Amino acid sequence: MSNDFKNKVREQFGRTADGYVRDQGFAKGEDLDEAVNLLKPTSEDIMLDVACGGGHTALHFAPLVRSVVASDLTMLMLKKAQEYISDEGGVDNVTFREADAEDLPFPSGSFTLLTCRIAPHHFPDVPRALREFHRVLRRQGGRMVIIDTLLPDEPEIAEFYQTMEKMRDPTHVRAHSRQEWIQMIEEAGFHVEATKTFNKTHDFPVWAKRAGLTREGVKTLARYFIDSPAKVHDYFQIETFAGEVESYTDQKLLLYATRTDKK
């Protein structure tokens, strides 16, 4: 990441940290349960949660593993995550570390499990981050789950998605299709064992405001949704009432991969 972009990310998520910590859409979900099902964590596992956000994934896994390192680029987000996990109680095996996903400050082979949930679309260089994920995972038994928004295959719908995300959050870089993800993960030295998609419905006003949009910004974004083509409305199941956007539904892609050694 460039320093300018890293500073923009820190500013954005430092300003909006409370909203992400309190959001129940991050705190629970089928994707978290499926991640546990696939990774099969044990009391011997040492886990890294990259770009931990509000700490929800770290807290979900903490009772199931020996220890968790929750890392994030934004120090204020880490502090909010620490407060959240402390307030929830019941675990004492989570530590917190400021870290850039593309330049992780951990020795090679430090972890047996790695998760990264709803964050890679903020990474300028996903392949570089994936190489770092591969490096810090152990050769034997290293396994990983990545969860992020799935980029639609249809170009016009994909363009709508990319545009509206950038309108909402200037630190959005790019979402990826299933095939793009599989290619990047395998090129980093992993073997993709399984993929799964989940529908996620967003309360539009809450979702828009969580990113720090002004009232005028929310109105502009809502108008972009309303004026979009019918196929966009159909794909995202956009729900409106009295000229206001109430909700939309996108897809999250989960990828489960294991470390392989390149020859």
mmCIF file of C-alpha atoms in Angstrom:
data_model
loop_
_atom_site.group_PDB
_atom_site.id
_atom_site.type_symbol
_atom_site.label_atom_id
_atom_site.label_comp_id
_atom_site.label_asym_id
_atom_site.label_seq_id
_atom_site.Cartn_x
_atom_site.Cartn_y
_atom_site.Cartn_z
ATOM 1 C CA MET A 1 0.000 0.000 0.000
ATOM 2 C CA SER A 2 1.116 3.554 -0.651
ATOM 3 C CA ASN A 3 1.462 5.747 2.418
ATOM 4 C CA ASP A 4 -1.229 8.108 1.123
ATOM 5 C CA PHE A 5 -3.712 5.297 0.720
ATOM 6 C CA LYS A 6 -2.843 3.765 4.094
ATOM 7 C CA ASN A 7 -3.458 7.124 5.717
ATOM 8 C CA LYS A 8 -6.802 7.384 3.924
ATOM 9 C CA VAL A 9 -7.797 3.948 5.215
ATOM 10 C CA ARG A 10 -6.746 4.820 8.755
ATOM 11 C CA GLU A 11 -8.758 8.037 8.609
ATOM 12 C CA GLN A 12 -11.842 6.348 7.159
ATOM 13 C CA PHE A 13 -11.978 3.445 9.582
ATOM 14 C CA GLY A 14 -10.814 5.435 12.571
ATOM 15 C CA ARG A 15 -13.754 7.775 11.961
ATOM 16 C CA THR A 16 -16.284 4.968 11.481
ATOM 17 C CA ALA A 17 -14.934 2.329 13.890
ATOM 18 C CA ASP A 18 -17.859 2.477 16.321
ATOM 19 C CA GLY A 19 -20.364 1.708 13.588
ATOM 20 C CA TYR A 20 -18.492 -1.391 12.463
ATOM 21 C CA VAL A 21 -18.055 -2.717 16.003
ATOM 22 C CA ARG A 22 -21.771 -2.347 16.793
ATOM 23 C CA ASP A 23 -23.022 -3.762 13.483
ATOM 24 C CA GLN A 24 -24.756 -7.103 14.040
ATOM 25 C CA GLY A 25 -24.212 -8.043 10.395
ATOM 26 C CA PHE A 26 -20.524 -8.419 11.200
ATOM 27 C CA ALA A 27 -21.030 -9.972 14.629
ATOM 28 C CA LYS A 28 -22.777 -13.066 13.319
ATOM 29 C CA GLY A 29 -23.704 -14.878 10.145
ATOM 30 C CA GLU A 30 -23.786 -18.150 8.269
ATOM 31 C CA ASP A 31 -20.374 -17.356 6.831
ATOM 32 C CA LEU A 32 -18.747 -17.418 10.279
ATOM 33 C CA ASP A 33 -20.344 -20.752 11.093
ATOM 34 C CA GLU A 34 -19.232 -22.191 7.753
ATOM 35 C CA ALA A 35 -15.693 -20.905 8.315
ATOM 36 C CA VAL A 36 -15.570 -22.848 11.579
ATOM 37 C CA ASN A 37 -17.021 -25.914 9.862
ATOM 38 C CA LEU A 38 -14.336 -25.862 7.152
ATOM 39 C CA LEU A 39 -11.304 -24.823 9.201
ATOM 40 C CA LYS A 40 -12.088 -27.257 12.023
ATOM 41 C CA PRO A 41 -10.187 -25.267 14.667
ATOM 42 C CA THR A 42 -8.649 -27.115 17.597
ATOM 43 C CA SER A 43 -7.111 -26.147 20.925
ATOM 44 C CA GLU A 44 -3.687 -26.486 19.279
ATOM 45 C CA ASP A 45 -4.314 -23.891 16.552
ATOM 46 C CA ILE A 46 -2.668 -20.467 16.521
ATOM 47 C CA MET A 47 -4.784 -18.107 14.460
ATOM 48 C CA LEU A 48 -4.267 -14.784 12.689
ATOM 49 C CA ASP A 49 -7.298 -12.661 11.817
ATOM 50 C CA VAL A 50 -6.159 -10.156 9.180
ATOM 51 C CA ALA A 51 -7.945 -6.781 8.937
ATOM 52 C CA CYS A 52 -9.982 -7.765 11.977
ATOM 53 C CA GLY A 53 -12.254 -4.718 11.956
ATOM 54 C CA GLY A 54 -14.522 -4.810 14.995
ATOM 55 C CA GLY A 55 -13.058 -8.101 16.207
ATOM 56 C CA HIS A 56 -16.103 -10.253 15.503
ATOM 57 C CA THR A 57 -14.274 -13.067 13.683
ATOM 58 C CA ALA A 58 -11.518 -13.163 16.294
ATOM 59 C CA LEU A 59 -14.090 -13.426 19.086
ATOM 60 C CA HIS A 60 -16.026 -16.136 17.228
ATOM 61 C CA PHE A 61 -12.929 -18.330 16.941
ATOM 62 C CA ALA A 62 -11.210 -17.509 20.250
ATOM 63 C CA PRO A 63 -12.954 -20.182 22.360
ATOM 64 C CA LEU A 64 -12.014 -22.822 19.775
ATOM 65 C CA VAL A 65 -8.250 -22.239 19.422
ATOM 66 C CA ARG A 66 -5.130 -21.825 21.547
ATOM 67 C CA SER A 67 -4.701 -18.147 20.674
ATOM 68 C CA VAL A 68 -5.736 -15.451 18.197
ATOM 69 C CA VAL A 69 -3.813 -12.448 16.921
ATOM 70 C CA ALA A 70 -6.252 -9.815 15.666
ATOM 71 C CA SER A 71 -4.449 -7.466 13.275
ATOM 72 C CA ASP A 72 -5.602 -4.306 11.541
ATOM 73 C CA LEU A 73 -4.074 -1.333 9.769
ATOM 74 C CA THR A 74 -6.077 1.138 11.861
ATOM 75 C CA MET A 75 -5.029 1.506 15.486
ATOM 76 C CA LEU A 76 -8.322 3.086 16.566
ATOM 77 C CA MET A 77 -10.200 0.142 15.054
ATOM 78 C CA LEU A 78 -7.967 -2.230 17.025
ATOM 79 C CA LYS A 79 -8.740 -0.325 20.229
ATOM 80 C CA LYS A 80 -12.470 -0.558 19.550
ATOM 81 C CA ALA A 81 -12.132 -4.279 18.779
ATOM 82 C CA GLN A 82 -10.236 -4.792 22.049
ATOM 83 C CA GLU A 83 -12.963 -2.969 23.962
ATOM 84 C CA TYR A 84 -15.654 -5.019 22.228
ATOM 85 C CA ILE A 85 -14.004 -8.365 22.988
ATOM 86 C CA SER A 86 -13.307 -7.302 26.574
ATOM 87 C CA ASP A 87 -16.929 -6.219 27.062
ATOM 88 C CA GLU A 88 -18.272 -9.456 25.594
ATOM 89 C CA GLY A 89 -16.115 -11.384 28.054
ATOM 90 C CA GLY A 90 -15.336 -15.051 28.245
ATOM 91 C CA VAL A 91 -12.003 -15.125 26.386
ATOM 92 C CA ASP A 92 -8.483 -14.105 27.340
ATOM 93 C CA ASN A 93 -6.483 -15.492 24.419
ATOM 94 C CA VAL A 94 -6.800 -12.632 21.890
ATOM 95 C CA THR A 95 -3.951 -10.182 21.324
ATOM 96 C CA PHE A 96 -3.966 -7.177 19.017
ATOM 97 C CA ARG A 97 -1.357 -6.013 16.512
ATOM 98 C CA GLU A 98 -1.253 -3.082 14.103
ATOM 99 C CA ALA A 99 -0.364 -4.572 10.723
ATOM 100 C CA ASP A 100 -0.577 -3.972 6.983
ATOM 101 C CA ALA A 101 -2.066 -7.028 5.263
ATOM 102 C CA GLU A 102 0.449 -6.632 2.436
ATOM 103 C CA ASP A 103 3.459 -6.533 4.784
ATOM 104 C CA LEU A 104 2.669 -8.631 7.842
ATOM 105 C CA PRO A 105 5.074 -8.180 10.809
ATOM 106 C CA PHE A 106 5.161 -11.874 11.721
ATOM 107 C CA PRO A 107 7.824 -14.550 11.163
ATOM 108 C CA SER A 108 7.233 -17.179 8.492
ATOM 109 C CA GLY A 109 5.153 -20.128 9.647
ATOM 110 C CA SER A 110 3.802 -18.373 12.741
ATOM 111 C CA PHE A 111 0.185 -19.515 12.387
ATOM 112 C CA THR A 112 -1.847 -22.620 11.591
ATOM 113 C CA LEU A 113 -5.081 -20.740 10.795
ATOM 114 C CA LEU A 114 -5.732 -17.458 9.003
ATOM 115 C CA THR A 115 -8.983 -15.589 8.402
ATOM 116 C CA CYS A 116 -9.714 -12.395 6.501
ATOM 117 C CA ARG A 117 -13.383 -11.357 6.396
ATOM 118 C CA ILE A 118 -15.022 -8.556 4.389
ATOM 119 C CA ALA A 119 -11.764 -6.656 3.967
ATOM 120 C CA PRO A 120 -9.764 -7.580 0.823
ATOM 121 C CA HIS A 121 -11.759 -5.183 -1.364
ATOM 122 C CA HIS A 122 -9.819 -2.466 0.481
ATOM 123 C CA PHE A 123 -6.414 -3.967 -0.447
ATOM 124 C CA PRO A 124 -4.608 -2.280 -3.372
ATOM 125 C CA ASP A 125 -2.517 -5.424 -3.997
ATOM 126 C CA VAL A 126 -4.457 -8.579 -3.157
ATOM 127 C CA PRO A 127 -1.858 -10.959 -4.687
ATOM 128 C CA ARG A 128 0.825 -9.452 -2.456
ATOM 129 C CA ALA A 129 -1.403 -9.891 0.600
ATOM 130 C CA LEU A 130 -2.049 -13.503 -0.359
ATOM 131 C CA ARG A 131 1.677 -14.169 -0.634
ATOM 132 C CA GLU A 132 2.047 -12.785 2.878
ATOM 133 C CA PHE A 133 -0.790 -15.019 4.083
ATOM 134 C CA HIS A 134 1.030 -17.995 2.566
ATOM 135 C CA ARG A 135 4.322 -16.977 4.198
ATOM 136 C CA VAL A 136 2.969 -16.665 7.736
ATOM 137 C CA LEU A 137 1.052 -19.959 7.601
ATOM 138 C CA ARG A 138 2.809 -23.195 8.529
ATOM 139 C CA ARG A 139 3.821 -25.611 5.792
ATOM 140 C CA GLN A 140 2.020 -28.482 7.509
ATOM 141 C CA GLY A 141 -1.574 -27.873 8.479
ATOM 142 C CA GLY A 142 -1.729 -24.234 7.380
ATOM 143 C CA ARG A 143 -5.264 -23.362 6.292
ATOM 144 C CA MET A 144 -7.160 -20.207 5.471
ATOM 145 C CA VAL A 145 -10.641 -18.792 4.948
ATOM 146 C CA ILE A 146 -11.218 -15.567 3.049
ATOM 147 C CA ILE A 147 -14.682 -14.006 2.893
ATOM 148 C CA ASP A 148 -15.485 -10.979 0.769
ATOM 149 C CA THR A 149 -18.165 -9.522 -1.467
ATOM 150 C CA LEU A 150 -18.501 -11.431 -4.725
ATOM 151 C CA LEU A 151 -18.163 -9.315 -7.859
ATOM 152 C CA PRO A 152 -20.979 -10.138 -10.309
ATOM 153 C CA ASP A 153 -19.916 -11.721 -13.591
ATOM 154 C CA GLU A 154 -22.195 -9.538 -15.749
ATOM 155 C CA PRO A 155 -20.130 -6.435 -16.691
ATOM 156 C CA GLU A 156 -22.879 -3.824 -16.306
ATOM 157 C CA ILE A 157 -23.913 -5.149 -12.905
ATOM 158 C CA ALA A 158 -20.266 -5.374 -11.836
ATOM 159 C CA GLU A 159 -19.707 -1.767 -12.912
ATOM 160 C CA PHE A 160 -22.709 -0.645 -10.879
ATOM 161 C CA TYR A 161 -21.352 -2.439 -7.833
ATOM 162 C CA GLN A 162 -17.863 -0.971 -8.117
ATOM 163 C CA THR A 163 -19.231 2.541 -8.649
ATOM 164 C CA MET A 164 -21.696 2.499 -5.771
ATOM 165 C CA GLU A 165 -19.089 1.115 -3.364
ATOM 166 C CA LYS A 166 -16.658 3.893 -4.257
ATOM 167 C CA MET A 167 -19.459 6.451 -3.839
ATOM 168 C CA ARG A 168 -20.075 5.101 -0.351
ATOM 169 C CA ASP A 169 -16.469 4.520 0.728
ATOM 170 C CA PRO A 170 -13.439 6.056 -0.996
ATOM 171 C CA THR A 171 -11.185 3.305 0.377
ATOM 172 C CA HIS A 172 -12.966 0.625 -1.656
ATOM 173 C CA VAL A 173 -10.493 -0.606 -4.272
ATOM 174 C CA ARG A 174 -12.062 -3.570 -6.063
ATOM 175 C CA ALA A 175 -14.135 -6.673 -5.483
ATOM 176 C CA HIS A 176 -13.293 -9.862 -7.376
ATOM 177 C CA SER A 177 -15.166 -12.640 -9.126
ATOM 178 C CA ARG A 178 -15.007 -16.245 -7.987
ATOM 179 C CA GLN A 179 -12.636 -17.174 -10.811
ATOM 180 C CA GLU A 180 -10.348 -14.220 -10.089
ATOM 181 C CA TRP A 181 -10.158 -15.240 -6.444
ATOM 182 C CA ILE A 182 -9.366 -18.863 -7.227
ATOM 183 C CA GLN A 183 -6.615 -17.844 -9.651
ATOM 184 C CA MET A 184 -5.009 -15.397 -7.212
ATOM 185 C CA ILE A 185 -5.134 -17.822 -4.293
ATOM 186 C CA GLU A 186 -3.644 -20.683 -6.286
ATOM 187 C CA GLU A 187 -0.907 -18.455 -7.725
ATOM 188 C CA ALA A 188 0.033 -17.555 -4.131
ATOM 189 C CA GLY A 189 0.716 -21.223 -3.395
ATOM 190 C CA PHE A 190 -2.573 -22.368 -1.900
ATOM 191 C CA HIS A 191 -4.968 -25.105 -2.955
ATOM 192 C CA VAL A 192 -8.614 -24.002 -2.965
ATOM 193 C CA GLU A 193 -10.528 -26.756 -1.204
ATOM 194 C CA ALA A 194 -14.041 -25.277 -1.262
ATOM 195 C CA THR A 195 -16.043 -22.159 -2.078
ATOM 196 C CA LYS A 196 -19.487 -21.106 -0.930
ATOM 197 C CA THR A 197 -21.703 -18.064 -1.438
ATOM 198 C CA PHE A 198 -24.051 -16.399 1.030
ATOM 199 C CA ASN A 199 -26.724 -13.776 0.449
ATOM 200 C CA LYS A 200 -26.489 -10.744 2.712
ATOM 201 C CA THR A 201 -29.266 -8.178 2.952
ATOM 202 C CA HIS A 202 -28.251 -4.643 3.934
ATOM 203 C CA ASP A 203 -30.481 -2.060 5.575
ATOM 204 C CA PHE A 204 -29.653 0.730 3.132
ATOM 205 C CA PRO A 205 -29.758 3.776 5.479
ATOM 206 C CA VAL A 206 -27.703 1.972 8.152
ATOM 207 C CA TRP A 207 -25.237 0.620 5.583
ATOM 208 C CA ALA A 208 -24.755 4.021 3.913
ATOM 209 C CA LYS A 209 -24.383 5.989 7.136
ATOM 210 C CA ARG A 210 -21.974 3.460 8.662
ATOM 211 C CA ALA A 211 -19.368 4.534 6.100
ATOM 212 C CA GLY A 212 -19.700 8.139 7.225
ATOM 213 C CA LEU A 213 -21.726 9.555 4.334
ATOM 214 C CA THR A 214 -23.409 12.923 4.835
ATOM 215 C CA ARG A 215 -27.169 13.238 4.402
ATOM 216 C CA GLU A 216 -26.602 14.586 0.921
ATOM 217 C CA GLY A 217 -24.221 11.738 0.157
ATOM 218 C CA VAL A 218 -26.843 9.201 1.223
ATOM 219 C CA LYS A 219 -29.413 10.874 -1.034
ATOM 220 C CA THR A 220 -27.054 10.830 -4.009
ATOM 221 C CA LEU A 221 -26.233 7.172 -3.464
ATOM 222 C CA ALA A 222 -29.918 6.280 -3.082
ATOM 223 C CA ARG A 223 -30.701 8.032 -6.350
ATOM 224 C CA TYR A 224 -27.962 6.025 -8.065
ATOM 225 C CA PHE A 225 -29.617 2.833 -6.817
ATOM 226 C CA ILE A 226 -33.107 3.918 -7.862
ATOM 227 C CA ASP A 227 -32.006 5.014 -11.334
ATOM 228 C CA SER A 228 -30.073 1.808 -12.047
ATOM 229 C CA PRO A 229 -31.244 -0.597 -14.796
ATOM 230 C CA ALA A 230 -33.871 -3.248 -14.084
ATOM 231 C CA LYS A 231 -31.303 -6.044 -14.179
ATOM 232 C CA VAL A 232 -29.353 -4.307 -11.397
ATOM 233 C CA HIS A 233 -32.549 -4.019 -9.332
ATOM 234 C CA ASP A 234 -33.209 -7.702 -9.914
ATOM 235 C CA TYR A 235 -29.679 -8.875 -9.122
ATOM 236 C CA PHE A 236 -29.362 -6.872 -5.906
ATOM 237 C CA GLN A 237 -33.030 -7.287 -4.946
ATOM 238 C CA ILE A 238 -33.263 -3.545 -4.354
ATOM 239 C CA GLU A 239 -36.301 -2.727 -2.197
ATOM 240 C CA THR A 240 -37.766 0.793 -2.299
ATOM 241 C CA PHE A 241 -40.719 2.501 -0.638
ATOM 242 C CA ALA A 242 -42.068 6.001 -1.262
ATOM 243 C CA GLY A 243 -39.017 6.899 -3.306
ATOM 244 C CA GLU A 244 -36.536 5.723 -0.662
ATOM 245 C CA VAL A 245 -34.180 2.745 -0.822
ATOM 246 C CA GLU A 246 -34.893 0.395 2.071
ATOM 247 C CA SER A 247 -32.509 -2.497 1.403
ATOM 248 C CA TYR A 248 -30.438 -4.409 -1.100
ATOM 249 C CA THR A 249 -28.882 -7.875 -1.122
ATOM 250 C CA ASP A 250 -25.431 -8.850 -2.339
ATOM 251 C CA GLN A 251 -23.424 -12.066 -2.230
ATOM 252 C CA LYS A 252 -20.454 -12.897 -0.051
ATOM 253 C CA LEU A 253 -17.945 -15.454 -1.303
ATOM 254 C CA LEU A 254 -16.160 -17.764 1.132
ATOM 255 C CA LEU A 255 -12.987 -19.513 -0.027
ATOM 256 C CA TYR A 256 -11.350 -22.243 2.014
ATOM 257 C CA ALA A 257 -7.759 -23.012 1.053
ATOM 258 C CA THR A 258 -4.805 -24.987 2.360
ATOM 259 C CA ARG A 259 -1.142 -24.212 1.995
ATOM 260 C CA THR A 260 0.808 -26.105 -0.647
ATOM 261 C CA ASP A 261 4.520 -25.882 -1.361
ATOM 262 C CA LYS A 262 5.515 -24.538 -4.757
ATOM 263 C CA LYS A 263 7.979 -26.700 -6.639
#
